[in-house]
Amino acid sequence: MDGYQGVLVCGELAEGKLAPITIELLGIGRKLADELGEKVSLLLMGNPIGHLGQEAIAYGADQVFVAEDPLLEVYNSDAYTYLMADLCRKINPSIVLFGHTDMGCDLAPRLNGRLGGGLTMDCLTLSIDPTTKRLISTRPVFGGNAHATLMSKSARPQMATLRQKIVAPAERNDSRKGEIIPVEGKIDPSIIKMKVVERLKEEVEGVKLEDAEVIVSGGRGIGSAQNFKMLRELADLLGGAIGATRPACDEGWVPASLQIGQSGKVVSPKLYIAVALSGAMSHISGCLGSKVIVGINKDPEANIFNVARYGIVADYKEVLPALISKLKERLSK
Amino acid sequence: MATREVFWNISYPYVMYLLAALGVAYWIYSLYQRYQLWRIGRPDECTQEIGKRIRVFIQTLLTEILTHRKFLRDPFPGIMHFLIFWGWIILLLASAVDAFTYYANLHLVGTPYLWFSLIVDIGGLLVIIGMLMAVLRRYILKPERLNSVFDDGIITALILIILVTGYMVEGLRQAATELKTHPEWALWSPGGFVFAKAFEGMDEESLRFWHQWLWWFHALMTIGGFVYVGLVFSKFQHILVSPLNIFFRNLGPVGVPAPIDIEKAETLGVGEIKDFTWKQLLDLDACTNCGRCQDACPAWATGKPLSPRKVIQDLKVHMVKANKKQTHSSESVPTLVGEAPTEEEIWACTTCAACQETCPVYVEHLVKIIDLRRNLVLAHSKMPETAQLMLRNMQSRGHPWAGIQSLRLRGDWTSEIEVKVLSEGDRVKTLFWVGCTGALAERNVKATLSMAKVLKAVGIDFGVLGEAETCCGDPARRAGYEFQFQISAEQNIETFKNHQIQEIITMCPHCYHTLKNEYPKYGGAFKVIHYTQFLYDLIQQKKLNLSHALALNLTYQDPCYLGRYNHLYQEPRQVLQALPQIRLKEMERSRNRSFCCGGGGGHMWIEEQPGTTKINQMRLEDVLKTGADTVVTACPYCLQMFEESIEHKGMKETLKAKDLVELVEEAMEATRT
Amino acid sequence: MNTIVCVKQVPDPEIPPAKFKIDPETKKVVPPPGVPPVISVYDERAVEAALRLKDKHKGKITVISVGAGKVSDVVRHALSMGADEGFVIEDGAFENLDSFGTATVLSKAIQKIGGYDLILCGRQAADWGAGQVGSILAEILGIPVVTFACGIEAVDKKLRVRRVVKDGFEILETPMPSLVTVSSEIGLPRLPAGMSLMLARKKQIPVWKPQDIGLDLSDLDKEKAHTEIIGLSIPTRKKECEIITGTTPAEAAIQLAEKLSQLF
């Protein structure tokens, strides 16, 4: 479309550095821009952050807009929306990319409301339609039951938030050249209507069940609290968490907070190892979103094998020790 | 001629009458006060149909109370109460005869007098034996269900003292008179005779002195007894209050709560003691704390905090306390739930009705518990999380199974067999009502299909509602979610009417009870049949050809809502007996004493209190004792509960849970392919 | 304080996964027969949030819903939970509205209702889950928006909103009126149980047409939509489980370990 050009990535910082999602966005942004034959820019907001501009260039940005202002030190929806809308109106990007993060989820829809370009959230893939040169995105809908593919229409900028950790991060190349452009103008404090008055951190021991990429889950077949230790060993090895079915929690072998299923937590890790649990639907419903489910059960008829990707029909006590030692060996390589 | 002088050795006997009149007057006043207390409750329908009530009461009196039918189910306490009860009746009648003959100048003399003396003494002896049994049981054997309070001791001591002093008075009189003149007469009063012999050596003056003294003591103790009973409203009042309660008891089906009239209702369910009806409050006083209900309660047996006995007793204490606070001070009334009984207790009930079935004085626990749940759910939104999940599903999805708990949709089973699924405008006389569990739970669908096959095989023209069927409302109603029940009932009745349905065959005893006994109050009176009745009729008419031998050792689980709620004990058993080559061994607790599977009252979905034994596991032990290889039931909840407990016990290979209709289908040649 | 809650009717998300069907031609979900639509879960929690504020501060809760077909049931659900008033805005033209379109319709309805201190939306819908309507609506109305709330308090004519972030919570202060989107962490919505359940059954829910709220349908013209759904598919999920066998369970375990280590 006339006047709209280039891919703008909304950058995020993590502990003073470029956040991993920003490097992932620079990677995909680069690809999209190359297909369009346009530039990739990055917007960095914070105070002070100038030193990150060069690093962003190394990750593929052609231009880095740096907005430094005490009011931008921490994320503030009013300030960030204002600043970013202002920049977009100035540079007219064709595509604006955000991470599907706390910040992206809050900022992108507001910006869409302000600029009206169209936004797709939680994208799994992003590409350019070869004929229309418009942005095409895929995102899960209906609770992951279906995937929808969306294409932008005539409005610009075309915006998207990208799910974390699904595209490869951009490769660093320190020889790359680019421009660092300071964003002019101070933010008028009167536009800030809301303010953060308190931040509370939640302390969690180990990996949170909801965040775990690997979950080793046990059912009534485990037999005792003692036996759950074997599951924990496997979970620790894979950097994951342990979960349980309701009967196992009922028996008091593990705390109720580890219950997965209908009346417990709903999880979607990359790997879900279901040990000695039959796979009652009320449990399965809590882990169906898992990428790979492995079932280990004595009963070949157990329902878990209907949803599992891999299965072993055997007593878990004979399977887990061998599995643990082999995985140790493989992972240490 | 053998006789005795009434008021021998007693001067001023009218003083005794005067005091007795005062004592009895006080006792009557105490009853009146209590009546006022009951009146804080709401009105109750039980004052209607008095004529019918009198008839039923006389029937109950003759067949149950005089015979002690319910009491004697429990032999020791049954015999104990039987002895005390009949002993008192004899003593009371004898006193009446004594007074009548004395004042009518028709003195009993000669042989009739001797027999009379003997019967009176035996009456007293019966009471003493009964009371000694009571002492033995309450203070030495101490069964768990007995919860002794101070009043129990006082009453026991009082009765024993009155009786023993009665014999002593008699003995002293005999020692001073008959023993010297007609010692053979004394033998006809054996109780007195024992004492007479003991006092024989005393001189006449001492005998007269002690006789007079003890006579007044005996009289004052008796009069004092009336005053005491009135003063503390002792459980001894049960001799009057319990028959009153039996008179006003619910004559309709068991466990049917009253509808809530939203136009008039001031409170939803029972939040304060005055929200009960006066009959429900009368119930509290009729309870003698005997603990039979506690013994029968599956929740109590498995370690839950609920004891029906305790609920009633706690409510009674609360009733008195709340009333005192209300009338005597500005203090606010203590909250009902929490003080008595707690939420945990209220939610532990499976509504199995074992408590009501066993209660000799017809205390009605069930509706009270539902009324309390109603207030928690409707007015305070307080309920266990699992109850909330179930009720939420009922409200938004029309059935208690969370969508995802089931791999099925309501109408799915109809694609597995050819049946007439009613659509808009279709009319059919007979409806096969499947129920939520029968349509949605994988295991139960098998039984549903069996039933459909049997219906087809015998050539019945019937329809099903398929995906248009919704919950009958039972789990909602039992969980106190009355409005949702009402909505379900009204919708279903409208559906039945739209299809001009006259007869409904249900799979589930809970649906059966709800449709049959509860829908009429919402304008839906249909002929409702449980499938076991239907099969029984087919067998009677020789329309079922059950020729395929099954060779099974069965035991039968009486579903609560079929048995205790609707008295269908015989029909399912007759059907089982008609199966070729089966052996039916009853469990120790069966028929009206059957033990719940744990699934009723919403507990199919409401989680049992963690850390307690599961009711279904306890019941499975009963099954195992019979040595059966198959446990048969006629209720989808029971089937689910047994499947679960069998799996838990790891006995899937050796013990099967079956629905009765599955066995019928297996035995029918016609459905075999 | 007066609150307006926007709710959406969605196909029941709890239907068994195997029963989930789509029509790739029309790019629509085909709801299984006999399963009624429900209120979107987050919207139900938004109603709950409004009710909690009402429990404390009194005021009025108005519930609105936009739809192409009959959507009064979800508004009725909110009324049965205890909301005071409900409106639906229905028109065939509302079929396939994108987030901007929905927010536009809602903004017109809200301007008609007026007199609000707070607008609540669910953080996203349980069906398409675009997660933008609230923010766009706030931008159209020109009021602040706080997203992902798990607790809302009214203090001194301001709102204190507890907001869910990755590693904990933030507490924000925002003036009235503001728009707040509600996340599931706010807790279970109440069961519609009391008198309101019975009263809501009989309550009239006014239906507004576009002209009633001063909406020009050409504003929703398909060409003006920002995005278009060009495909809808069910992700293929391997239903066959590969049973790993070995002469001993340990041997099978070793093979499994090989396969799993490729995942990392």
mmCIF file of C-alpha atoms in Angstrom, chain A residues 100 105 109 119-123 139-144 146 148 150 161 163, chain C residues 8-11 13 29 40-43 97-99 102 122-134 148 229 232:
data_model
loop_
_atom_site.group_PDB
_atom_site.id
_atom_site.type_symbol
_atom_site.label_atom_id
_atom_site.label_comp_id
_atom_site.label_asym_id
_atom_site.label_seq_id
_atom_site.Cartn_x
_atom_site.Cartn_y
_atom_site.Cartn_z
ATOM 1 C CA HIS A 100 2.797 -12.487 22.664
ATOM 2 C CA CYS A 105 -0.849 -8.555 24.763
ATOM 3 C CA PRO A 109 -4.654 -4.344 20.887
ATOM 4 C CA LEU A 119 -4.118 -7.238 14.496
ATOM 5 C CA THR A 120 -3.745 -10.975 14.859
ATOM 6 C CA MET A 121 -2.801 -12.239 18.297
ATOM 7 C CA ASP A 122 -0.893 -15.316 19.410
ATOM 8 C CA CYS A 123 0.371 -16.202 15.923
ATOM 9 C CA ARG A 139 -3.375 -18.734 15.164
ATOM 10 C CA PRO A 140 -5.129 -21.232 17.392
ATOM 11 C CA VAL A 141 -8.843 -20.719 17.881
ATOM 12 C CA PHE A 142 -11.549 -22.510 19.848
ATOM 13 C CA GLY A 143 -9.199 -23.380 22.646
ATOM 14 C CA GLY A 144 -6.717 -24.990 20.300
ATOM 15 C CA ALA A 146 -8.738 -25.465 15.364
ATOM 16 C CA ALA A 148 -7.354 -20.226 11.684
ATOM 17 C CA LEU A 150 -5.960 -14.853 8.560
ATOM 18 C CA THR A 161 1.754 -10.793 18.203
ATOM 19 C CA ARG A 163 3.878 -16.746 20.392
ATOM 20 C CA LYS C 8 -20.367 -12.889 24.143
ATOM 21 C CA GLN C 9 -22.180 -16.070 23.261
ATOM 22 C CA VAL C 10 -19.835 -18.859 22.182
ATOM 23 C CA PRO C 11 -20.184 -22.512 21.200
ATOM 24 C CA PRO C 13 -15.996 -25.056 24.699
ATOM 25 C CA VAL C 29 -17.443 -24.181 13.456
ATOM 26 C CA SER C 40 -17.780 -17.012 27.125
ATOM 27 C CA VAL C 41 -15.881 -18.031 30.268
ATOM 28 C CA TYR C 42 -13.926 -14.807 30.713
ATOM 29 C CA ASP C 43 -17.043 -12.728 30.133
ATOM 30 C CA LEU C 97 -17.658 -9.183 12.690
ATOM 31 C CA ASP C 98 -13.972 -8.720 13.370
ATOM 32 C CA SER C 99 -12.748 -7.227 16.622
ATOM 33 C CA THR C 102 -17.616 -5.662 17.397
ATOM 34 C CA GLY C 122 -13.493 -10.711 29.253
ATOM 35 C CA ARG C 123 -9.787 -10.806 28.413
ATOM 36 C CA GLN C 124 -10.639 -12.719 25.243
ATOM 37 C CA ALA C 125 -13.495 -14.741 23.841
ATOM 38 C CA ALA C 126 -13.581 -18.478 24.360
ATOM 39 C CA ASP C 127 -14.180 -19.105 20.671
ATOM 40 C CA TRP C 128 -12.042 -17.006 18.332
ATOM 41 C CA GLY C 129 -10.133 -15.557 21.238
ATOM 42 C CA ALA C 130 -8.888 -12.491 19.398
ATOM 43 C CA GLY C 131 -8.287 -10.711 22.698
ATOM 44 C CA GLN C 132 -8.668 -7.171 21.383
ATOM 45 C CA VAL C 133 -12.253 -6.011 21.672
ATOM 46 C CA GLY C 134 -11.821 -4.482 25.121
ATOM 47 C CA PHE C 148 -5.955 -9.062 32.540
ATOM 48 C CA ILE C 229 -10.231 -15.457 7.807
ATOM 49 C CA LEU C 232 -9.860 -22.858 9.191
#
